[in-house]
Coordinates of C-alpha atoms in Angstrom, one line a residue:
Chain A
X1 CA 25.3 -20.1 -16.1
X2 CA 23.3 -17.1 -14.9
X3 CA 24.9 -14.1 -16.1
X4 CA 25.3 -12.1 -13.5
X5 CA 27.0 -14.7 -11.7
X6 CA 28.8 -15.8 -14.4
X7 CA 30.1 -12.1 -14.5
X8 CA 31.2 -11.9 -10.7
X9 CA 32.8 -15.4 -11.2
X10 CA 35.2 -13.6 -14.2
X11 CA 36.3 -10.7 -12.1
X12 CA 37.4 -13.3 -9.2
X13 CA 39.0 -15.4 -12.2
X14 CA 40.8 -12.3 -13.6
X15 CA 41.8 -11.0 -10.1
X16 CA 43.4 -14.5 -9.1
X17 CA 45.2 -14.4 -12.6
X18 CA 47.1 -11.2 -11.3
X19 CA 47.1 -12.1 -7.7
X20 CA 50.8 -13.8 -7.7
X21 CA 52.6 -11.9 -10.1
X22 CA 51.3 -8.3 -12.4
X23 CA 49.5 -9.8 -15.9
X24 CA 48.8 -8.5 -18.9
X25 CA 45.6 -8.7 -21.5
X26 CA 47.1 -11.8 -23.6
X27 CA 49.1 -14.1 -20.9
X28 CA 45.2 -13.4 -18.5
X29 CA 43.4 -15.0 -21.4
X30 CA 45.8 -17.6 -21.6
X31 CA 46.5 -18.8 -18.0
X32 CA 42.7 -18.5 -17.3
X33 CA 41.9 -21.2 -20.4
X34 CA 42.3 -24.1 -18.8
X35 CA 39.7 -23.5 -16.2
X36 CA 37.4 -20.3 -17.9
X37 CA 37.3 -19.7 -21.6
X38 CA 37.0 -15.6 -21.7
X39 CA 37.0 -13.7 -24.9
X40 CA 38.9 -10.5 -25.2
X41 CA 35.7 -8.7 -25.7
X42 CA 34.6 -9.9 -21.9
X43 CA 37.8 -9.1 -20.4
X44 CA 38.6 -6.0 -21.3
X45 CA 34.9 -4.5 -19.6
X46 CA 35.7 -6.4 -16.5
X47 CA 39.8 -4.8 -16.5
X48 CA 37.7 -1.5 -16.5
X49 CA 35.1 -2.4 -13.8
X50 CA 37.7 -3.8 -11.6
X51 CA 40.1 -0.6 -12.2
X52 CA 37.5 1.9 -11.5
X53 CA 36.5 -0.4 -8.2
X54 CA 39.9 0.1 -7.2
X55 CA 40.6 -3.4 -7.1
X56 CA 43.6 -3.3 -9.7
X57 CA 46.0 -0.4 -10.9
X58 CA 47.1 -0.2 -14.8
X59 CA 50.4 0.9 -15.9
X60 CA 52.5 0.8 -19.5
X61 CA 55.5 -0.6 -20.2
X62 CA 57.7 -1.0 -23.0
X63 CA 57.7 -4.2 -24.5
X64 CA 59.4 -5.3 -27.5
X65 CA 59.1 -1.7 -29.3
X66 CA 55.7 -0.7 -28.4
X67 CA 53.5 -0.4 -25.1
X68 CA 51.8 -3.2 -23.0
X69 CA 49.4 -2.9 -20.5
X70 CA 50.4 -4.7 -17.1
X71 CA 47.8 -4.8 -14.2
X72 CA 48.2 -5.2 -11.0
X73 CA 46.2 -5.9 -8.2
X74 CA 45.0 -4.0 -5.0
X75 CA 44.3 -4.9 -1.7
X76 CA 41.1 -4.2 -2.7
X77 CA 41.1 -6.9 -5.0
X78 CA 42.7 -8.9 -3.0
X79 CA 39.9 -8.3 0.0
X80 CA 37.6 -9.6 -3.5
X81 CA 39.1 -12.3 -3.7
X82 CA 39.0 -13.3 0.2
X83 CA 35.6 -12.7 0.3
X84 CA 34.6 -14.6 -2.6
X85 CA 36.0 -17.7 -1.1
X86 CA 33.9 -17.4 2.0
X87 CA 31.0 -17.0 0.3
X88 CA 32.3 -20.1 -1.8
X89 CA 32.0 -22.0 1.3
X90 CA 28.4 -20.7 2.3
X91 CA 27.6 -21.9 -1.3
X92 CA 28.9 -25.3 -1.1
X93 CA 26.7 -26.5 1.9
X94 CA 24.0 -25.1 0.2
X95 CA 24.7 -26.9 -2.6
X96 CA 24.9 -30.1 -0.5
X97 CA 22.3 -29.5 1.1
X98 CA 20.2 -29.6 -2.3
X99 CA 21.7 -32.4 -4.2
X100 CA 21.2 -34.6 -1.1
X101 CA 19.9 -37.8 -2.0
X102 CA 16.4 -37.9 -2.0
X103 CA 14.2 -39.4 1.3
X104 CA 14.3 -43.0 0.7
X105 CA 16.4 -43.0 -2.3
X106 CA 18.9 -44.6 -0.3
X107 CA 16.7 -47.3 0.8
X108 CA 15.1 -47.8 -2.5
X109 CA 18.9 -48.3 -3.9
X110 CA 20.3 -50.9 -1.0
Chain B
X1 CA 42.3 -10.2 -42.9
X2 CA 45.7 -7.7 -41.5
X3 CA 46.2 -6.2 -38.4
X4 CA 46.2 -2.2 -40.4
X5 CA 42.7 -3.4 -41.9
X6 CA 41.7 -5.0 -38.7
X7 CA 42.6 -1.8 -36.5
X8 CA 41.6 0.8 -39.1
X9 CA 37.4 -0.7 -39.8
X10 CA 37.8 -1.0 -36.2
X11 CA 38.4 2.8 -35.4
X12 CA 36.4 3.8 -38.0
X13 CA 33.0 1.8 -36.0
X14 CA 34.4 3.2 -32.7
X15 CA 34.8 7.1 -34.5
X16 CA 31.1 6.5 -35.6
X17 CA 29.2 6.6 -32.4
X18 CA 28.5 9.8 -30.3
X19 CA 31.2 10.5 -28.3
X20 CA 28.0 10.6 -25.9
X21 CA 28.5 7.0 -26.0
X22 CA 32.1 6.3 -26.1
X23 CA 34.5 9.2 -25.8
X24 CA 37.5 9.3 -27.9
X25 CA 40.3 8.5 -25.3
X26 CA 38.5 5.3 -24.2
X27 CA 37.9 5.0 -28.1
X28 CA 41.7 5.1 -27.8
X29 CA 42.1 2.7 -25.1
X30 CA 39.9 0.1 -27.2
X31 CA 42.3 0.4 -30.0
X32 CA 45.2 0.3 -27.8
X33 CA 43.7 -2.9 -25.9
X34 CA 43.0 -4.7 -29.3
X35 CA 46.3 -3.9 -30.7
X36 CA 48.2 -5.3 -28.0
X37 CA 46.0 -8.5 -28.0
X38 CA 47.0 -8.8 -32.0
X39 CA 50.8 -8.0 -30.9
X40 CA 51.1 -10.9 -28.0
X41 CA 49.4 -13.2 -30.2
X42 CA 51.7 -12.4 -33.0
X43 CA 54.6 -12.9 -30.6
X44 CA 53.1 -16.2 -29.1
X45 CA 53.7 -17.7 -32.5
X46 CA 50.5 -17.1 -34.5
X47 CA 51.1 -15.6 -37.4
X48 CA 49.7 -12.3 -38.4
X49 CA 45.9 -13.2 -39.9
X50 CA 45.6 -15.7 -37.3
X51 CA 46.2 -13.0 -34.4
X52 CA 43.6 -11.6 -36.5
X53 CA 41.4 -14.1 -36.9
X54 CA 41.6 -15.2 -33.3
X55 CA 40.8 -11.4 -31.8
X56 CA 37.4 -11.8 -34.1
X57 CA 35.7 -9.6 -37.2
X58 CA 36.1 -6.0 -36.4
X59 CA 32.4 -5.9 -37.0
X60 CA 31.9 -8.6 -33.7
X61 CA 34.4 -7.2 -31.3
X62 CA 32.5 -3.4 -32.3
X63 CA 29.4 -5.3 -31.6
X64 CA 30.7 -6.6 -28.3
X65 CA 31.8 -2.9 -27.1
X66 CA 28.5 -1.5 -27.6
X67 CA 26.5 -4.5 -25.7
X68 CA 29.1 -4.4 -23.0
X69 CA 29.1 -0.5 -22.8
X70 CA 26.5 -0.3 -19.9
X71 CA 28.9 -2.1 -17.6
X72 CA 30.9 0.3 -18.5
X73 CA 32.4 2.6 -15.0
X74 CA 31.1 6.5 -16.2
X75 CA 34.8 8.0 -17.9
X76 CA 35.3 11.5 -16.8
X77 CA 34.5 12.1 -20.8
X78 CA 31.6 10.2 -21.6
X79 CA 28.4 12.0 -20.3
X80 CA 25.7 9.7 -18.5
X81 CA 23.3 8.3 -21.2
X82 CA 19.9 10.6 -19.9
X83 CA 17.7 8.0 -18.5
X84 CA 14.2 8.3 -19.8
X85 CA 12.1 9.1 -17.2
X86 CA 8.6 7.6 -16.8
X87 CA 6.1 9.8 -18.0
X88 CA 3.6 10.5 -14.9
X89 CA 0.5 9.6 -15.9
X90 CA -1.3 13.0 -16.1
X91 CA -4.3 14.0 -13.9
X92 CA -6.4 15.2 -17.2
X93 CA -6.0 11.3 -18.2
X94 CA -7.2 10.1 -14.9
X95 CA -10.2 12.4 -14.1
X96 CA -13.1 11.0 -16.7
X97 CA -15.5 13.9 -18.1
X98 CA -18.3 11.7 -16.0
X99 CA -17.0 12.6 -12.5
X100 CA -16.7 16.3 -13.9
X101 CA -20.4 16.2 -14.9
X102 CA -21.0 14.5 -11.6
X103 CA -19.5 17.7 -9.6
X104 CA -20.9 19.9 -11.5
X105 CA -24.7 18.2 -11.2
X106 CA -23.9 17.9 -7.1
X107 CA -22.9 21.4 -6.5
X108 CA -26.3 22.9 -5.3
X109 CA -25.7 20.2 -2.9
X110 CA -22.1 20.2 -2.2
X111 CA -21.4 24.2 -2.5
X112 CA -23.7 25.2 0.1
X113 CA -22.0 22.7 2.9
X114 CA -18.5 23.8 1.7
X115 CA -19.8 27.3 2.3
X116 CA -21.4 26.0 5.8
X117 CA -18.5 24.2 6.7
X118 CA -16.2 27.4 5.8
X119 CA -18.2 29.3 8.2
X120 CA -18.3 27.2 11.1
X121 CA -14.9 27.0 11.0
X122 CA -14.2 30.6 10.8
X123 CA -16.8 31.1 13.6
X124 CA -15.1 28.5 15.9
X125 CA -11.8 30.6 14.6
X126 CA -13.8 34.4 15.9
X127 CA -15.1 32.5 19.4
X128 CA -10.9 31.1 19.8
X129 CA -10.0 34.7 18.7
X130 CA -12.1 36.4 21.3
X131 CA -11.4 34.1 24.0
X132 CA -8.2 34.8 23.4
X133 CA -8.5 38.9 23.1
X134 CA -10.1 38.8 26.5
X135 CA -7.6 37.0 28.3
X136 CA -5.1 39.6 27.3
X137 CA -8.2 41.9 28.3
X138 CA -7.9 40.8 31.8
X139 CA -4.2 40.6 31.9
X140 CA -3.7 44.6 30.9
X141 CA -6.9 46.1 32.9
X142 CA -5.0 43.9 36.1
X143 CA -1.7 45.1 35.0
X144 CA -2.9 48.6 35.0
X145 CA -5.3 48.8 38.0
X146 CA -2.3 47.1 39.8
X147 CA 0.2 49.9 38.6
X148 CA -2.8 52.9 39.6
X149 CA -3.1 51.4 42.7
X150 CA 0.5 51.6 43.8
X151 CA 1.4 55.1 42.5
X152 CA -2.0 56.4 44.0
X153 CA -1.2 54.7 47.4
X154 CA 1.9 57.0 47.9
X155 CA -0.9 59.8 48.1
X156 CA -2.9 58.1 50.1
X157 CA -0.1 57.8 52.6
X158 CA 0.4 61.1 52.7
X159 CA -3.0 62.6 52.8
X160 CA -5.7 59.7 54.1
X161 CA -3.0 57.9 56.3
X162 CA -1.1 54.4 57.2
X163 CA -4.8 52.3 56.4
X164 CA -5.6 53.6 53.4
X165 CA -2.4 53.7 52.0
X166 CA -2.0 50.2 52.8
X167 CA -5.2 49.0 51.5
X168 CA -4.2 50.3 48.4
X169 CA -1.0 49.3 48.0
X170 CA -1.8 45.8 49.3
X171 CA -4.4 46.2 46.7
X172 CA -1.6 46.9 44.5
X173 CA 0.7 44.5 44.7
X174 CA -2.6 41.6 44.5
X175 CA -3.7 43.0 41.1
X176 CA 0.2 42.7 39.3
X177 CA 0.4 39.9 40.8
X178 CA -2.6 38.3 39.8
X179 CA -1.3 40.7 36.1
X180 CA 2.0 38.1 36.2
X181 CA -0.1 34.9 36.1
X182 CA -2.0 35.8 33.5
X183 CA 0.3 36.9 31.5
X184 CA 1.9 33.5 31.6
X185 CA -1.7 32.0 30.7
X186 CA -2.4 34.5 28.2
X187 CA 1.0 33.8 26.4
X188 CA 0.3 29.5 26.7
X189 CA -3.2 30.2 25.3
X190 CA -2.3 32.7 22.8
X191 CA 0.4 29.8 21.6
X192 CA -1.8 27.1 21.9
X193 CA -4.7 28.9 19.7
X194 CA -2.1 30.0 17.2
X195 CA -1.2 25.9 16.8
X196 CA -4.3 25.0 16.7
X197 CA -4.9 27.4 13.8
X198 CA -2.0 26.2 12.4
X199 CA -3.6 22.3 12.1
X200 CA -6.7 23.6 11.7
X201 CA -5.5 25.3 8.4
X202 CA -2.8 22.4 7.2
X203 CA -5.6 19.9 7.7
X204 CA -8.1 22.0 5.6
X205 CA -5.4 22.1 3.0
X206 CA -4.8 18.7 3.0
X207 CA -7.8 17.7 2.6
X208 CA -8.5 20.4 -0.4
X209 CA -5.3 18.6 -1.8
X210 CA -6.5 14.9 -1.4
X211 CA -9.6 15.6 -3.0
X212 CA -7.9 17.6 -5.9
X213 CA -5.9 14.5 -6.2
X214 CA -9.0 11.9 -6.0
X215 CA -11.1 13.9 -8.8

């Protein structure tokens, strides 16, 4: 996948992982492994980029004897996240539009 | 490999950049951040070497931080990177010792038209001058025949009579008058020669500049 859009993908994918409920480094990983495997060495630039966009706030809390950080999104992030899947649907009938079946392919087939 | 070992060759790749680079509270943060990842995993179940393990080598993740450091946001502490500017490619480089030779070869030609051109110029300049200077000729000897003709006409009243007086005054009164129109021309043409000198000199400039530039 092209990188930068690979990039702009993650921050949607991390954003939606804290979009219900506040997350923190680990559980973000975790929850976003089924669909998007993300190293802690990607996530942790885009948890910066996103935090100086204003599209999530950081704060520490006790856990267990020591400090964890919890994020928590914006309505910036939140607007991100809107926007994304509008543009998702401008992207999806342009993707139609270029894996439609060739001219005469369907003849040729039938 | 432990998580002290882990955290400690960590901190000390983080502690041996600039702080230029990375500044030592997001130094901190890193540590913090990676620490926490090694806790939760730890608490998930793994056991200690495979948090480890799993996080990566030290060595990688400090290899990650410094390739993802340009998508970094600017932290109040870290000071922008200078960004090399592109060297201008002198005019020394451009200019080739042939054209030089060229000028200098040309100039019994090209010396004697600059020095005709100059002059033109500056004569055109004199002739605007003048035209100008007369104007406000006109527009003072009117102003001040105007203003002798009424004060003398009070005189006249007295001493030649009602005609006389009157032919000077009426005299008068024409001259300033025709005095207040062209002081209102005088002042157009006076600002309309001092634009045109104004071109006239930017354009010479210019076009000194342009050729500078060219050679």
């Amino acid at each position: 996948m092209d990188v930068q859009m690979k990039r702009g993908l993650l921050e949607i994918c991390v954003l939606s992982a804290i979009r219900d409920s506040d997350s923190y480094g680990y559980r973000i990983i975790k929850d976003l492994k089924p669909y998007m495997e993300i190293s802690e060495s990607t996530l942790y630039p885009i948890l910066r980029r996103l935090e100086a966009a204003g599209c999530l706030t950081v704060r520490s809390e006790t856990h267990n004897g020591r400090l964890r950080k919890y994020y928590h999104i914006l309505p910036a992030g939140e607007e991100r996240i809107r926007r994304f899947r509008e543009e998702w649907r401008e992207l999806t009938a342009a993707y139609r539009f270029i894996t439609r079946p060739a001219a005469g392919e369907g003849e040729r087939e039938s | 490999m432990t998580k002290a070992v882990f955290m400690r060759t960590l901190s000390d790749r983080l502690v041996s950049v600039t702080p230029e680079r990375i500044a030592p509270t997001d130094a901190v943060r890193f540590l913090d951040y990676y620490e926490e990842m090694i806790d939760d995993r730890m608490e998930d179940g793994m056991s200690e070497e495979e948090a480890v393990a799993a996080v990566g080598h030290p060595d990688d993740v400090f290899r990650a931080i410094l390739a993802a450091l340009p998508q970094f946001p600017a932290s109040a502490e870290r000071q922008p990177e200078p960004v090399p500017q592109p060297v201008p490619p002198t005019r020394e480089k451009k200019s080739s010792p042939w054209k030089t030779v060229l000028l200098i070869v040309s100039s019994p030609v090209w010396v004697p038209l600059l020095i005709a051109a100059a002059a033109i110029l500056f004569s055109l300049y004199i002739a605007l001058f003048a035209v100008v200077v007369s104007f406000w000729g006109v527009f003072v000897s009117l102003a001040a025949s105007g203003a002798i003709l009424i004060a003398s006409s009070i005189p006249l009243f007295i001493g030649e009579g009602m005609p006389a007086g009157m032919a000077s005054l009426g005299l008068g009164l024409a001259s300033a008058g025709l005095a207040i129109l062209f002081f209102f021309l005088c002042t157009a043409f006076t600002r309309l020669s001092a634009r045109l000198t104004e071109v006239t000199f930017r354009g010479a400039v210019s076009l000194f500049h342009r050729k500078e530039r060219r050679s």
